PDB file of C-alpha atoms in Angstrom:
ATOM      1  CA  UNK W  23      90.770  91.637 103.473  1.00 57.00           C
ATOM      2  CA  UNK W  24      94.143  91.776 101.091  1.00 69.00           C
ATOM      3  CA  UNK W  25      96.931  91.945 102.983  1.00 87.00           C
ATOM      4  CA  UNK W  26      98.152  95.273 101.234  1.00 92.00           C
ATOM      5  CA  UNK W  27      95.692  97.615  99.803  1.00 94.00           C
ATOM      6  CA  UNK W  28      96.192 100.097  97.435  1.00 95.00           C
ATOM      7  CA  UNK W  29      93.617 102.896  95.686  1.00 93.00           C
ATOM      8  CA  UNK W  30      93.980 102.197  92.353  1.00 92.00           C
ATOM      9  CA  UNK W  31      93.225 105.443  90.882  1.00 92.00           C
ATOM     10  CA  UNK W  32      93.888 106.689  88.895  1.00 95.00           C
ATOM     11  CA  UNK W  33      95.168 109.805  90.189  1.00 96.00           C
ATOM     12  CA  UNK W  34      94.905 112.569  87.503  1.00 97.00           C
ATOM     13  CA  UNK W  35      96.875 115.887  88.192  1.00 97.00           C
ATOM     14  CA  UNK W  36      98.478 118.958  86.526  1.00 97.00           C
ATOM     15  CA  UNK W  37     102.259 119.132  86.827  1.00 98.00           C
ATOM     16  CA  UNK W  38     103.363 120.825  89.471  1.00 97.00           C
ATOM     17  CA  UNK W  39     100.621 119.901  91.722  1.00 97.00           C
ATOM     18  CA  UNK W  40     101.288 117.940  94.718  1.00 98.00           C
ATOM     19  CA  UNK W  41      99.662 114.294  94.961  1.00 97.00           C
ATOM     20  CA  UNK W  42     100.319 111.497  97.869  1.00 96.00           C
ATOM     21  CA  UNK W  43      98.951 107.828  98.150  1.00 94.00           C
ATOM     22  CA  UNK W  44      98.674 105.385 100.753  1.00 95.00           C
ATOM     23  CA  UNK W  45      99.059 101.943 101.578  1.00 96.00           C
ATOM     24  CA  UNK W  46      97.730  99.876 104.119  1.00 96.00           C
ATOM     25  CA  UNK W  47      98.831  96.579 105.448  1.00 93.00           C
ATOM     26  CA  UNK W  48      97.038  94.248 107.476  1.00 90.00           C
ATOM     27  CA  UNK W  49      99.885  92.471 109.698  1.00 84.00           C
ATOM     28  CA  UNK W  50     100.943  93.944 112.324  1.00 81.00           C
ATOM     29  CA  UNK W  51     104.404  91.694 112.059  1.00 80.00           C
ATOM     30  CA  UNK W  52     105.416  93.829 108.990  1.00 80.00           C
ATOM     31  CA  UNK W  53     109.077  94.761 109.076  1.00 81.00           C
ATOM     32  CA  UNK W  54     110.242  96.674 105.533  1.00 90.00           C
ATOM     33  CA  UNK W  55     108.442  98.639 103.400  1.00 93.00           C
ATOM     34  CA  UNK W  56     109.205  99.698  99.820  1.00 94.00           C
ATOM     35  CA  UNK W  57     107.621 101.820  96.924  1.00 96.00           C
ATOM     36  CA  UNK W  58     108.116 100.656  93.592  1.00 96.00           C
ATOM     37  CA  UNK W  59     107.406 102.550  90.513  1.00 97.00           C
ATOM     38  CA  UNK W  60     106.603 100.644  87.215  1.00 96.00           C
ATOM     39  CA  UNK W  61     105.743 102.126  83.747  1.00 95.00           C
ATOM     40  CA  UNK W  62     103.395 100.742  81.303  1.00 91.00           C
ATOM     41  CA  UNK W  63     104.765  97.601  80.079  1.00 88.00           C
ATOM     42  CA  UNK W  64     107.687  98.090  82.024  1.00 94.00           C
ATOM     43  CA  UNK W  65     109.338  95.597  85.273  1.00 95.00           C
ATOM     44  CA  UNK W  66     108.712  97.309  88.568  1.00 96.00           C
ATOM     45  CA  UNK W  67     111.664  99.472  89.925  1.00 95.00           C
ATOM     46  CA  UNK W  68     112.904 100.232  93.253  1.00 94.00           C
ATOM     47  CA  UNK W  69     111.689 104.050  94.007  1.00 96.00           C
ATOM     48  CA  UNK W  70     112.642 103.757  97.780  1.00 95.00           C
ATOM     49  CA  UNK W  71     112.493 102.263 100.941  1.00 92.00           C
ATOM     50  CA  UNK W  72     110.714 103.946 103.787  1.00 94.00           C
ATOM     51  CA  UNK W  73     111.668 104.088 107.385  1.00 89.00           C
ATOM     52  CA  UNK W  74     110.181 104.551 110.907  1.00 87.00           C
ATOM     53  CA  UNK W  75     111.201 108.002 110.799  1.00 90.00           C
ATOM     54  CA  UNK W  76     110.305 108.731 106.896  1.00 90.00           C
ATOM     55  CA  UNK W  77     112.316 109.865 104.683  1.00 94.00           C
ATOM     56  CA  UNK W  78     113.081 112.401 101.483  1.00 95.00           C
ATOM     57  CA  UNK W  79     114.034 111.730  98.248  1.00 94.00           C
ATOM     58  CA  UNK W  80     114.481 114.970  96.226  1.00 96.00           C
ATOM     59  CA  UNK W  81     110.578 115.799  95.537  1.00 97.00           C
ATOM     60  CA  UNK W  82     109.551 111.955  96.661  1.00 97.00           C
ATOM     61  CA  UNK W  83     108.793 111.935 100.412  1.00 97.00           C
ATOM     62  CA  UNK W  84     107.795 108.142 102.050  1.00 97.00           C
ATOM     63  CA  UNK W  85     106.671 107.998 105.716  1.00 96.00           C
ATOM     64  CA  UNK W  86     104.948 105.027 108.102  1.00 95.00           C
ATOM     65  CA  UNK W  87     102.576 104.799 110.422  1.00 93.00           C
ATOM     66  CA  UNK W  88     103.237 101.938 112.541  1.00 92.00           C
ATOM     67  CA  UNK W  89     100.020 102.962 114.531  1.00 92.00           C
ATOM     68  CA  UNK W  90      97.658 102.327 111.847  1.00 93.00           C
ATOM     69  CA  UNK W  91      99.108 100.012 109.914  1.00 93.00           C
ATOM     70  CA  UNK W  92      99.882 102.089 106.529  1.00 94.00           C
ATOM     71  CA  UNK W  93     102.771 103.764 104.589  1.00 96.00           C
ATOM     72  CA  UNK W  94     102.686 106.660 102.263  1.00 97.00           C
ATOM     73  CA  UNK W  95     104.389 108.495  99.525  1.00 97.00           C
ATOM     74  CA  UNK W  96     104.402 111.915  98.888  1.00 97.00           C
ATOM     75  CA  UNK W  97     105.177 113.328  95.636  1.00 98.00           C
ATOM     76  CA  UNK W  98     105.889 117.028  95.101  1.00 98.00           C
ATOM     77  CA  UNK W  99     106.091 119.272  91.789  1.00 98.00           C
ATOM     78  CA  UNK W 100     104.698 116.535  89.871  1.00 98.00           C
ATOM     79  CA  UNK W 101     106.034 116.033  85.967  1.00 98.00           C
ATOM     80  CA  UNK W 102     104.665 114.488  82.889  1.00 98.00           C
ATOM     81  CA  UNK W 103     107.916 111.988  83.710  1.00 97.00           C
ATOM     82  CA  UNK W 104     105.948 110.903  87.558  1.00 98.00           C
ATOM     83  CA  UNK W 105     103.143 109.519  85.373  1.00 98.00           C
ATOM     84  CA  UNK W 106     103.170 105.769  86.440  1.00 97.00           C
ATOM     85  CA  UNK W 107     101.896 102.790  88.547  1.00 96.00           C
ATOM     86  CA  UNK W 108     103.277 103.380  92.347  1.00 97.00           C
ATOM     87  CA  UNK W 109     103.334  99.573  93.930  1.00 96.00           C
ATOM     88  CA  UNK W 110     103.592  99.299  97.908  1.00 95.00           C
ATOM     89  CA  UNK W 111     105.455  96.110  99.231  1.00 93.00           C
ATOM     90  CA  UNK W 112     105.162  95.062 102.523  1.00 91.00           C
ATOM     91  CA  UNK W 113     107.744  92.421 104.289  1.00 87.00           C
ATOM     92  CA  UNK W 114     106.645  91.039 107.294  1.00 78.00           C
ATOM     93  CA  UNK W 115     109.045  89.682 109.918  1.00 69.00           C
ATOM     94  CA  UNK W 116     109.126  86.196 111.266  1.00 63.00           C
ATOM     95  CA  UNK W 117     111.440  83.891 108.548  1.00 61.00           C
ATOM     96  CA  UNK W 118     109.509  83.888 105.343  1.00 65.00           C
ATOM     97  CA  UNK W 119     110.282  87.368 103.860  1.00 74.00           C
ATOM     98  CA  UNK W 120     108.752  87.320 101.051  1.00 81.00           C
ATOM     99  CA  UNK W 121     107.121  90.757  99.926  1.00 87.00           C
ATOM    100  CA  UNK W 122     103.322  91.049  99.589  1.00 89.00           C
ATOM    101  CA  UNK W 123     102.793  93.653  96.899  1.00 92.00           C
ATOM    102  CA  UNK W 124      99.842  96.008  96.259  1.00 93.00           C
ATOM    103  CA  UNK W 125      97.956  96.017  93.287  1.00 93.00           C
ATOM    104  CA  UNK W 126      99.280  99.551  92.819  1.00 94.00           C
ATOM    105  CA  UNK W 127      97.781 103.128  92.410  1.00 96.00           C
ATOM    106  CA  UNK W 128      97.856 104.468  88.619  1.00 96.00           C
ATOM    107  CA  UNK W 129      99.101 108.446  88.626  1.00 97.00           C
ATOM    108  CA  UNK W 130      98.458 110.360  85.601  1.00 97.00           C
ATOM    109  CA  UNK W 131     100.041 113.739  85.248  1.00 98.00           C
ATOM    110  CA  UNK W 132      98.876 115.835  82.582  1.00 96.00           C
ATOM    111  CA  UNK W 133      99.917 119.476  81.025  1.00 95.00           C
TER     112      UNK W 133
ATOM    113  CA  UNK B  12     118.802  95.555  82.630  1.00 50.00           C
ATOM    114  CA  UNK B  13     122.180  93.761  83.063  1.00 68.00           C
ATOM    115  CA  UNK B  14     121.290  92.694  86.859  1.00 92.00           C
ATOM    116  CA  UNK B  15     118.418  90.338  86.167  1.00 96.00           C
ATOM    117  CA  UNK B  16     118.425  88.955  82.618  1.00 96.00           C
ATOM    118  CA  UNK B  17     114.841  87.074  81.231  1.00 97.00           C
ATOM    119  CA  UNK B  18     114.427  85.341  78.183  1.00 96.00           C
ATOM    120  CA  UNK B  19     112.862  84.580  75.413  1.00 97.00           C
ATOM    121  CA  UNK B  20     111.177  88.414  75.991  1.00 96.00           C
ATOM    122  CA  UNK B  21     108.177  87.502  73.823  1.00 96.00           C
ATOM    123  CA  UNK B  22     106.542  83.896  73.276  1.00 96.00           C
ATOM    124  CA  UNK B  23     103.286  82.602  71.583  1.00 96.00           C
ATOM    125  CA  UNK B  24     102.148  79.215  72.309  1.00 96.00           C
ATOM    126  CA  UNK B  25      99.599  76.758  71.717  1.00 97.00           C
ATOM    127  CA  UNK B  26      97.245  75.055  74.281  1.00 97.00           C
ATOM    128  CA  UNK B  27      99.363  72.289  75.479  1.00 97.00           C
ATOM    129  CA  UNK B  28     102.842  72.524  74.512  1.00 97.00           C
ATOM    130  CA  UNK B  29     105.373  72.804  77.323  1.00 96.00           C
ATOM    131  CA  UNK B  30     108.044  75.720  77.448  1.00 96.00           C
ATOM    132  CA  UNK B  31     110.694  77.064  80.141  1.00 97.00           C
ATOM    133  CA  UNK B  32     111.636  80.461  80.667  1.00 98.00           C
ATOM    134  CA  UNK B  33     115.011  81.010  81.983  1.00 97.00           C
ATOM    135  CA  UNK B  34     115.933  83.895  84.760  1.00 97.00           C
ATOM    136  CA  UNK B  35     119.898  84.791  84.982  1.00 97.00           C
ATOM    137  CA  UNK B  36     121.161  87.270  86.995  1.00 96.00           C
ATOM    138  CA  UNK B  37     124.558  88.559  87.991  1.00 95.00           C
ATOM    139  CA  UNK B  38     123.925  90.748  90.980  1.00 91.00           C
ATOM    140  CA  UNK B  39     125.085  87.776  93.493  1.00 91.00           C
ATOM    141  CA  UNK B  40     121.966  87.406  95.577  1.00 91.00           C
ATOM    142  CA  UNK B  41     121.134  84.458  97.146  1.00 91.00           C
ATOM    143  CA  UNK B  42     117.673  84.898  96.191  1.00 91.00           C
ATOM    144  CA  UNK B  43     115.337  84.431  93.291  1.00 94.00           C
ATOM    145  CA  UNK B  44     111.571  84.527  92.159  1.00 94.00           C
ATOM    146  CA  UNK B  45     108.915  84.643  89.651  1.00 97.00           C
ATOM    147  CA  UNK B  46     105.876  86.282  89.341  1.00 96.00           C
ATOM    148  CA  UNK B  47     103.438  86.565  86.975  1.00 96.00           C
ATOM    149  CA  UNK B  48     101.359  89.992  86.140  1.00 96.00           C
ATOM    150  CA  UNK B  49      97.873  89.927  85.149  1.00 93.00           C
ATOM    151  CA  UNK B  50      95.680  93.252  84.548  1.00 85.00           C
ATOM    152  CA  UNK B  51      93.800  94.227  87.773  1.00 78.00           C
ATOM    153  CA  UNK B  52      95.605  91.324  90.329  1.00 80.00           C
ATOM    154  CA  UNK B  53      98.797  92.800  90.708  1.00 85.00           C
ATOM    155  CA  UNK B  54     101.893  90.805  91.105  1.00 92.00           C
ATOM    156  CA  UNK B  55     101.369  86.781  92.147  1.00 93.00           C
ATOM    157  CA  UNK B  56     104.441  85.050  93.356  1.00 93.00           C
ATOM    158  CA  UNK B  57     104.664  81.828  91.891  1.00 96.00           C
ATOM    159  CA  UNK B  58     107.858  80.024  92.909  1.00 96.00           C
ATOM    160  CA  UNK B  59     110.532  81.213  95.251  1.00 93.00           C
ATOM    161  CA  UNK B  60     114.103  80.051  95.979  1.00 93.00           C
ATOM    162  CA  UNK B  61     115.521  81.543  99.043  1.00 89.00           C
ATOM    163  CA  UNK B  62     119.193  80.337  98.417  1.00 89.00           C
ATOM    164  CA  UNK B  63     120.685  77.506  95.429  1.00 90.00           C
ATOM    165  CA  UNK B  64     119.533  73.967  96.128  1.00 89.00           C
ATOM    166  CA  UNK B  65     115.912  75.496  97.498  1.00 92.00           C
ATOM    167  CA  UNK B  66     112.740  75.636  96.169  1.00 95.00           C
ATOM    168  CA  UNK B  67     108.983  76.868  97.196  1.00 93.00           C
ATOM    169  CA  UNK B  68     105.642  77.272  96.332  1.00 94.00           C
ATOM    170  CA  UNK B  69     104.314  80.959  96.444  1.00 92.00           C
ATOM    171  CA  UNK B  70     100.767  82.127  95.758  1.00 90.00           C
ATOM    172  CA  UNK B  71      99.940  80.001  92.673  1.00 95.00           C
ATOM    173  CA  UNK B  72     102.031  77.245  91.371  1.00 97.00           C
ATOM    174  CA  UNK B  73      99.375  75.021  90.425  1.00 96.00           C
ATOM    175  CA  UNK B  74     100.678  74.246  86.307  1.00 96.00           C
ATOM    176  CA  UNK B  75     104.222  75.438  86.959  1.00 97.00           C
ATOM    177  CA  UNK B  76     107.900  73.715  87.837  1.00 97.00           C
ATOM    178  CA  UNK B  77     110.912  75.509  88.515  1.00 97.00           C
ATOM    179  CA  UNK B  78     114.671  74.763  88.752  1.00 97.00           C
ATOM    180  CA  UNK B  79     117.532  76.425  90.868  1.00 96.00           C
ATOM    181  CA  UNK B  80     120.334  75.825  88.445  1.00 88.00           C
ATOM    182  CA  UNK B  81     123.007  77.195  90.405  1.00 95.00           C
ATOM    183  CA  UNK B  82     122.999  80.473  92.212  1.00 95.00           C
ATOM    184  CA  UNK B  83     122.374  82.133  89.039  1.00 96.00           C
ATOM    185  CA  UNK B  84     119.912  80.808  87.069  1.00 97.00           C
ATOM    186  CA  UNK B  85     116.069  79.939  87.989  1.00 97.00           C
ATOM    187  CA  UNK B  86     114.133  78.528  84.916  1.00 97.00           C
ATOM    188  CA  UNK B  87     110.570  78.390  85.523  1.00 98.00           C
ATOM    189  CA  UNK B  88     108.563  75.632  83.187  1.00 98.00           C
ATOM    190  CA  UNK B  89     105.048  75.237  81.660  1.00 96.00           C
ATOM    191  CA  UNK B  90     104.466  71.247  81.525  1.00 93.00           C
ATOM    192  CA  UNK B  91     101.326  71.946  79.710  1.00 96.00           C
ATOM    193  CA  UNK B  92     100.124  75.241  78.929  1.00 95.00           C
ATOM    194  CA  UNK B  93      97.297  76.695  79.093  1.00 96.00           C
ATOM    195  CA  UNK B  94      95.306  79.832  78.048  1.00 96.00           C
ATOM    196  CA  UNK B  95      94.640  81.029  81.832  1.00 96.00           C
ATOM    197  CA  UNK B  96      98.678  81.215  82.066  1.00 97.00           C
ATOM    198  CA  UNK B  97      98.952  83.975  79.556  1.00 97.00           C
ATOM    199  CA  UNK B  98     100.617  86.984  81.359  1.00 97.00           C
ATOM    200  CA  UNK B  99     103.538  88.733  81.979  1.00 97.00           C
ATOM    201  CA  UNK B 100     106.384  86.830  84.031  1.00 98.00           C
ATOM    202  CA  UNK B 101     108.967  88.244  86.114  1.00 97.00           C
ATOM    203  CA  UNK B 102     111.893  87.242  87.597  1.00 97.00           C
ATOM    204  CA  UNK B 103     113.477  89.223  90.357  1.00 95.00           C
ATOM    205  CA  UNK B 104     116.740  88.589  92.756  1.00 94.00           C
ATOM    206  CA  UNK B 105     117.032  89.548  95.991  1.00 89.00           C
ATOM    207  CA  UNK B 106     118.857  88.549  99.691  1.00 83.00           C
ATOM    208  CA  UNK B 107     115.551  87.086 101.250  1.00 71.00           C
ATOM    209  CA  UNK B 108     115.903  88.956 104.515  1.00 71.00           C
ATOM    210  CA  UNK B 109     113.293  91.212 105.366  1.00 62.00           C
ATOM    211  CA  UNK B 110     114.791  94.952 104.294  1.00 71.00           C
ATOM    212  CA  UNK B 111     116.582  94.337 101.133  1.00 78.00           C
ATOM    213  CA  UNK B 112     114.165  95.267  98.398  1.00 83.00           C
ATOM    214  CA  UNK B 113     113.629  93.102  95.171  1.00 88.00           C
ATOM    215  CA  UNK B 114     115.330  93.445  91.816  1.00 93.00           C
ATOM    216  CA  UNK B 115     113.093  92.724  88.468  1.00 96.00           C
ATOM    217  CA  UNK B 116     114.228  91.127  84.901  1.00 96.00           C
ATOM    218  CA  UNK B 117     112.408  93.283  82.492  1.00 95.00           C
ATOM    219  CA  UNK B 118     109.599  90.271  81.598  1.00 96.00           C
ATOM    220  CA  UNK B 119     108.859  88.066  79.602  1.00 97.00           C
ATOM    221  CA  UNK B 120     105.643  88.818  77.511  1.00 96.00           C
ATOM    222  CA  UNK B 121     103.385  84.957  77.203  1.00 97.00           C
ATOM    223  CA  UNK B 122     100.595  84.225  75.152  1.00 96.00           C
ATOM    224  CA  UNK B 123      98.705  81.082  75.174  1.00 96.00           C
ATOM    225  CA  UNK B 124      96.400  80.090  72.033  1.00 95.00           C
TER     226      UNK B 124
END
């Protein structure tokens, strides 16, 4: 099993609709999480960090779930703009930190 | 993107030859890496350097070599290249503890004849 696992999509919606992914992560050692957006042909970008307690970013909304193992982002009022790759990235604890990325979930939002 | 600066952006080479692609960045982290992008695997960490004067393997560094200038620059080499090595290659920066997020050079774009 990969250590992060991501649907790949894609994800086709209208704008405005509402559309959320998830992650999941396999070790139970993982400390920080992160979503990155990346655009075709583009370097991946820092969308946000997510915390125990989630958290909001205007219409971008991240949350964990310690429990079972998987983070997720919420996006609300989609626009044409959204339409990307969303990456996961998982860092576990323990010394190495080094991020284990998902292969990352396509999102197409059409007119 | 002035952070994390990658070049040549674009490269074409032929089975064999040897080339280095050079990673500069100016946001002061202690941390740098280099990945390379193929369709449908994601990101694959190659070579890491958690601070200047270190270097690791990552995921796949069979047919690679890499060099921790100073805290910098991190040049990552093809001895011998080959066509299973064409892909997209990032470099990102970062503090190597385990929340602080990455920062990403904007690629470089390699073909291999």
């Amino acid at each position: 099993r990969k250590e992060v696992e991501q649907d790949p999509g894609p994800f086709n919606v209208p704008e405005g609709a509402t559309v959320a992914f998830n992650c999941t992560y396999s070790n139970s050692a993982s400390q920080s999480f992160f979503w990155y957006r990346q655009d075709c042909r583009k370097e991946p970008k820092l969308l946000m960090s997510v915390y125990s307690s989630g958290n909001e970013d205007g219409r971008f909304t991240a949350q964990l779930n310690r429990a079972s193992q998987y983070i997720s982002l919420l996006i609300r009022d989609s626009k044409l703009s959204d339409s990307a790759t969303y990456l996961c990235v998982v860092i576990q604890s323990g010394g190495s930190y080094i991020p284990t990325f998902g292969r990352g979930t396509s999102l197409i939002v059409h007119p | 993107n002035a952070g994390v600066t990658q070049t040549p952006k674009f490269q074409v080479l032929k089975t064999g030859q040897s080339m280095t692609l050079q990673c500069a960045q100016d946001m002061n982290h202690n941390s740098m890496y280099w990945y390379r992008q193929d369709p449908g695997m994601g990101l694959r960490l190659i070579y890491y350097s958690a601070s200047e004067g270190t270097t690791d393997k990552g995921e796949v560094p069979n047919g690679y070599n890499v060099s921790r200038l100073n805290k910098r620059e991190f040049s990552l080499r093809l001895e011998s290249a080959a066509p299973s090595q064409t892909s997209v290659y990032f470099c990102a920066t970062g503090q190597h503890s385990s929340n602080q997020p990455q920062h990403f050079g904007d690629g470089t774009r390699l073909s291999i004849l």
